[in-house]
Every structure is written in structure tokens, then in C-alpha cells.
Coordinates of N, CA and C in Angstrom, one line a residue:
M1 N 63.4 169.8 178.8 CA 63.6 171.2 178.4 C 62.6 172.1 179.2
V2 N 63.0 173.2 179.6 CA 62.2 174.1 180.4 C 61.2 174.9 179.5
S3 N 60.0 174.9 180.0 CA 59.0 175.6 179.2 C 59.2 177.1 179.1
D4 N 58.7 177.7 178.1 CA 58.8 179.1 177.9 C 58.1 179.9 179.1
E5 N 57.0 179.3 179.6 CA 56.3 179.9 180.7 C 57.1 180.0 182.0
I6 N 57.8 178.9 182.3 CA 58.6 178.8 183.5 C 59.7 179.8 183.4
L7 N 60.4 179.9 182.2 CA 61.5 180.8 182.0 C 61.0 182.2 182.1
R8 N 59.9 182.5 181.5 CA 59.3 183.9 181.5 C 59.0 184.3 183.0
T9 N 58.5 183.4 183.8 CA 58.1 183.7 185.2 C 59.4 184.0 185.9
H10 N 60.4 183.3 185.8 CA 61.7 183.5 186.5 C 62.4 184.8 186.0
L11 N 62.3 185.1 184.8 CA 62.9 186.3 184.3 C 62.1 187.5 184.8
Q12 N 60.8 187.4 184.9 CA 60.0 188.4 185.4 C 60.3 188.7 186.9
E13 N 60.5 187.6 187.7 CA 60.9 187.8 189.1 C 62.2 188.5 189.2
L14 N 63.2 188.1 188.4 CA 64.5 188.6 188.4 C 64.5 190.1 188.1
R15 N 63.7 190.5 187.1 CA 63.7 191.9 186.7 C 62.9 192.8 187.5
R16 N 61.9 192.2 188.3 CA 61.0 193.0 189.1 C 61.8 193.9 190.1
G17 N 62.8 193.4 190.8 CA 63.6 194.2 191.7 C 64.5 195.1 191.0
T18 N 65.1 194.7 189.9 CA 66.1 195.5 189.2 C 65.4 196.7 188.5
V19 N 64.2 196.6 188.2 CA 63.5 197.7 187.6 C 63.3 198.9 188.6
V20 N 63.2 198.6 189.8 CA 63.2 199.7 190.9 C 64.5 200.4 190.9
V21 N 65.6 199.6 190.9 CA 66.9 200.2 190.9 C 67.2 201.0 189.6
A22 N 66.8 200.4 188.5 CA 67.0 201.1 187.2 C 66.2 202.4 187.2
S23 N 65.0 202.4 187.7 CA 64.2 203.6 187.6 C 64.8 204.7 188.5
L24 N 65.2 204.3 189.7 CA 65.8 205.3 190.6 C 67.1 205.9 190.0
V25 N 67.9 205.0 189.4 CA 69.1 205.5 188.7 C 68.7 206.5 187.6
A26 N 67.8 206.0 186.7 CA 67.4 206.8 185.5 C 66.8 208.1 185.9
L27 N 66.0 208.1 187.0 CA 65.3 209.3 187.4 C 66.2 210.3 188.2
R28 N 67.5 210.1 188.3 CA 68.3 211.1 188.8 C 68.2 212.3 187.9
R29 N 67.9 212.1 186.6 CA 67.6 213.1 185.7 C 66.1 213.1 185.5
P30 N 65.4 214.2 185.8 CA 63.9 214.2 185.7 C 63.4 213.7 184.3
D31 N 62.4 213.0 184.4 CA 61.8 212.5 183.2 C 60.3 212.1 183.4
Y32 N 59.5 212.0 182.4 CA 58.1 211.6 182.5 C 58.0 210.1 182.1
G33 N 56.9 209.5 182.5 CA 56.7 208.1 182.4 C 57.0 207.4 181.0
Y34 N 56.5 208.0 180.0 CA 56.7 207.3 178.7 C 58.1 207.4 178.2
A35 N 58.8 208.5 178.5 CA 60.2 208.6 178.1 C 61.0 207.7 179.0
L36 N 60.6 207.5 180.2 CA 61.3 206.5 181.1 C 61.2 205.1 180.6
L37 N 60.0 204.8 180.1 CA 59.7 203.4 179.5 C 60.7 203.2 178.4
Q38 N 60.8 204.2 177.5 CA 61.7 204.1 176.4 C 63.2 204.0 176.8
R39 N 63.6 204.8 177.7 CA 65.0 204.8 178.2 C 65.3 203.5 178.9
L40 N 64.5 203.0 179.7 CA 64.7 201.7 180.4 C 64.8 200.6 179.3
S41 N 63.9 200.6 178.4 CA 63.9 199.5 177.3 C 65.2 199.6 176.5
A42 N 65.7 200.8 176.2 CA 66.9 201.0 175.4 C 68.1 200.5 176.2
H43 N 68.0 200.4 177.5 CA 69.1 199.9 178.3 C 68.9 198.5 178.8
G44 N 68.0 197.8 178.2 CA 67.8 196.4 178.5 C 66.9 196.1 179.6
F45 N 66.0 197.0 180.0 CA 65.0 196.8 181.0 C 63.6 197.0 180.4
P46 N 63.2 196.1 179.6 CA 61.8 196.3 179.0 C 60.8 196.2 180.1
V47 N 59.9 197.2 180.2 CA 58.9 197.2 181.2 C 57.6 197.6 180.6
D48 N 56.6 197.0 181.0 CA 55.2 197.3 180.5 C 54.7 198.5 181.2
A49 N 54.0 199.4 180.5 CA 53.4 200.6 181.1 C 52.5 200.2 182.3
N50 N 51.8 199.1 182.2 CA 50.9 198.7 183.3 C 51.7 198.3 184.6
T51 N 53.0 198.1 184.4 CA 53.9 197.8 185.5 C 54.6 199.1 186.0
L52 N 55.1 199.9 185.1 CA 55.9 201.1 185.4 C 55.0 202.2 186.1
Y53 N 53.9 202.5 185.6 CA 53.1 203.6 186.2 C 52.7 203.3 187.7
P54 N 52.2 202.1 188.0 CA 52.0 201.9 189.4 C 53.3 201.9 190.3
L55 N 54.4 201.4 189.7 CA 55.7 201.5 190.4 C 56.0 202.9 190.7
L56 N 55.9 203.8 189.7 CA 56.2 205.2 189.9 C 55.4 205.8 191.0
R57 N 54.1 205.5 191.0 CA 53.2 206.0 192.1 C 53.6 205.5 193.5
R58 N 53.9 204.2 193.5 CA 54.4 203.6 194.8 C 55.7 204.2 195.3
L59 N 56.6 204.4 194.4 CA 57.9 205.0 194.8 C 57.7 206.4 195.3
E60 N 56.8 207.1 194.6 CA 56.5 208.5 195.1 C 55.8 208.5 196.4
E61 N 54.8 207.6 196.7 CA 54.2 207.5 198.0 C 55.2 207.2 199.1
Q62 N 56.2 206.4 198.7 CA 57.2 206.0 199.7 C 58.3 207.1 199.9
G63 N 58.1 208.2 199.2 CA 59.1 209.3 199.3 C 60.4 209.1 198.6
L64 N 60.5 208.1 197.7 CA 61.7 207.8 197.0 C 61.8 208.6 195.7
L65 N 60.6 209.1 195.2 CA 60.6 210.0 194.0 C 59.8 211.2 194.4
T66 N 60.1 212.3 193.7 CA 59.3 213.5 193.8 C 58.7 213.7 192.4
S67 N 57.7 214.5 192.3 CA 57.1 214.8 190.9 C 56.6 216.2 190.8
E68 N 56.5 216.6 189.6 CA 55.8 217.9 189.3 C 55.3 217.9 187.9
W69 N 54.2 218.6 187.7 CA 53.6 218.7 186.4 C 54.2 219.8 185.6
N70 N 54.5 219.5 184.4 CA 55.0 220.5 183.4 C 53.8 220.8 182.5
T71 N 53.3 222.0 182.6 CA 52.1 222.4 181.8 C 52.4 223.4 180.7
E72 N 53.7 223.5 180.5 CA 54.2 224.5 179.5 C 54.0 223.9 178.0
E73 N 53.9 222.6 177.9 CA 53.8 222.0 176.6 C 52.3 221.9 176.3
S74 N 52.0 221.4 175.1 CA 50.6 221.3 174.7 C 49.8 220.3 175.5
R75 N 50.6 219.3 176.0 CA 50.0 218.2 176.8 C 50.8 218.2 178.1
P76 N 50.0 218.4 179.2 CA 50.7 218.3 180.5 C 51.4 217.0 180.8
R77 N 52.6 217.0 181.4 CA 53.3 215.8 181.7 C 53.8 215.8 183.1
K78 N 53.7 214.7 183.8 CA 54.2 214.6 185.1 C 55.6 214.1 185.1
F79 N 56.6 214.9 185.6 CA 58.0 214.6 185.6 C 58.3 214.0 187.0
Y80 N 59.1 213.0 187.0 CA 59.5 212.3 188.2 C 61.0 212.6 188.4
R81 N 61.5 212.6 189.7 CA 62.9 212.7 190.0 C 63.2 211.9 191.3
T82 N 64.3 211.3 191.3 CA 64.8 210.6 192.5 C 65.0 211.6 193.6
S83 N 64.4 211.4 194.8 CA 64.5 212.3 195.9 C 65.8 212.0 196.7
E84 N 66.0 212.8 197.7 CA 67.2 212.6 198.6 C 67.0 211.2 199.3
E85 N 65.9 211.0 199.8 CA 65.6 209.7 200.4 C 65.8 208.5 199.4
G86 N 65.3 208.8 198.2 CA 65.5 207.8 197.1 C 66.9 207.5 196.8
E87 N 67.8 208.6 196.8 CA 69.2 208.4 196.6 C 69.8 207.6 197.7
S88 N 69.4 207.8 198.9 CA 69.9 207.0 200.1 C 69.5 205.5 199.9
V89 N 68.3 205.3 199.6 CA 67.8 203.9 199.4 C 68.5 203.3 198.2
L90 N 68.7 204.0 197.1 CA 69.4 203.5 195.9 C 70.8 203.1 196.3
S91 N 71.5 203.9 197.0 CA 72.9 203.6 197.4 C 72.9 202.3 198.1
R92 N 72.0 202.0 199.1 CA 72.0 200.7 199.8 C 71.6 199.6 198.8
L93 N 70.7 199.8 197.9 CA 70.3 198.8 196.9 C 71.5 198.5 196.0
L94 N 72.2 199.5 195.6 CA 73.3 199.2 194.7 C 74.5 198.5 195.4
D95 N 74.7 198.8 196.7 CA 75.6 198.1 197.5 C 75.2 196.6 197.6
D96 N 74.0 196.4 197.9 CA 73.5 195.0 198.0 C 73.6 194.3 196.7
L97 N 73.2 194.9 195.6 CA 73.3 194.4 194.3 C 74.8 193.9 193.9
S98 N 75.7 194.8 194.3 CA 77.1 194.5 194.1 C 77.5 193.2 194.9
T99 N 77.0 193.1 196.1 CA 77.3 192.0 197.0 C 76.7 190.7 196.4
V100 N 75.5 190.8 195.9 CA 74.9 189.7 195.2 C 75.7 189.2 194.0
Q101 N 76.1 190.2 193.2 CA 76.9 189.9 192.0 C 78.2 189.2 192.4
T102 N 78.9 189.7 193.4 CA 80.1 189.1 193.8 C 79.9 187.6 194.3
S103 N 78.8 187.4 195.0 CA 78.5 186.1 195.5 C 78.1 185.2 194.4
L104 N 77.4 185.6 193.4 CA 77.0 184.8 192.3 C 78.3 184.5 191.5
T105 N 79.1 185.4 191.3 CA 80.4 185.2 190.5 C 81.2 184.1 191.2
G106 N 81.3 184.2 192.6 CA 82.0 183.2 193.3 C 81.4 181.8 193.1
L107 N 80.1 181.7 193.2 CA 79.4 180.4 192.9 C 79.7 179.9 191.5
I108 N 79.6 180.8 190.6 CA 79.8 180.4 189.2 C 81.2 179.9 189.0
E109 N 82.1 180.6 189.5 CA 83.5 180.2 189.4 C 84.0 179.1 190.3
G110 N 83.1 178.7 191.2 CA 83.4 177.6 192.2 C 84.3 178.0 193.3
A111 N 84.4 179.3 193.6 CA 85.3 179.7 194.7 C 84.7 179.3 196.1
D112 N 85.6 178.9 196.9 CA 85.2 178.5 198.3 C 85.3 179.8 199.2
R113 N 84.4 179.9 200.2 CA 84.5 181.0 201.1 C 85.2 180.7 202.3

């Protein structure tokens, strides 16, 4: 029987890349970090805050997200949005994800190429 730790490690590796895709998709509509955490979790992408916030900063540094501060509320919040470049990268990532899914389905169903 596979240990919980081994399974947890592989699930973490699998989700690491999909969280980037999910974040870029979700942030087509501007949102702030905590709301994004909740939204991702509600859609089956549970992410720890200690993982998401560095990811958001990295995606912003790469030009895939833009951000602005909303200071109109009692507590200032930084809102993120997928940039044009982010949309372009997302499109390529979604194409590749679709190709991977098709390949996996072929393997699962035993289809020959």
C-alpha cells in the first residue's frame, strides 16, 4: 500500500502546475488574494496562502498579472488581473493541458497511436 506521504507528494506535484493555470483563468476577473484562495478552493484547487501569495508575486514579476491597490475600503487590498501577456501564455497552457488530457485518455483506454 502506498503511504499517505508518497501520495501527498505526487498530488502536490500534479497540482503545482494546475494552480498557475487556474489562477490565470480565475483572475480574468480582478480579485484579491484571499478571495482568490476561496474561489480556487471552491473549484477544487485547495491552495495554501503561503503558496499562493508568492505565486501571485512571481506571475506579476513575469508580466502575466497586473495589480492595483483598492484603497476605497477600510482595509486596502491589492487586486490582481490576468494581463494580455498572461492571456497569451494561458492560451498556450490550456492547449497543452488539452493535449496532455487527450494523451492520458488514450493511455487509459489503451488506444494505439
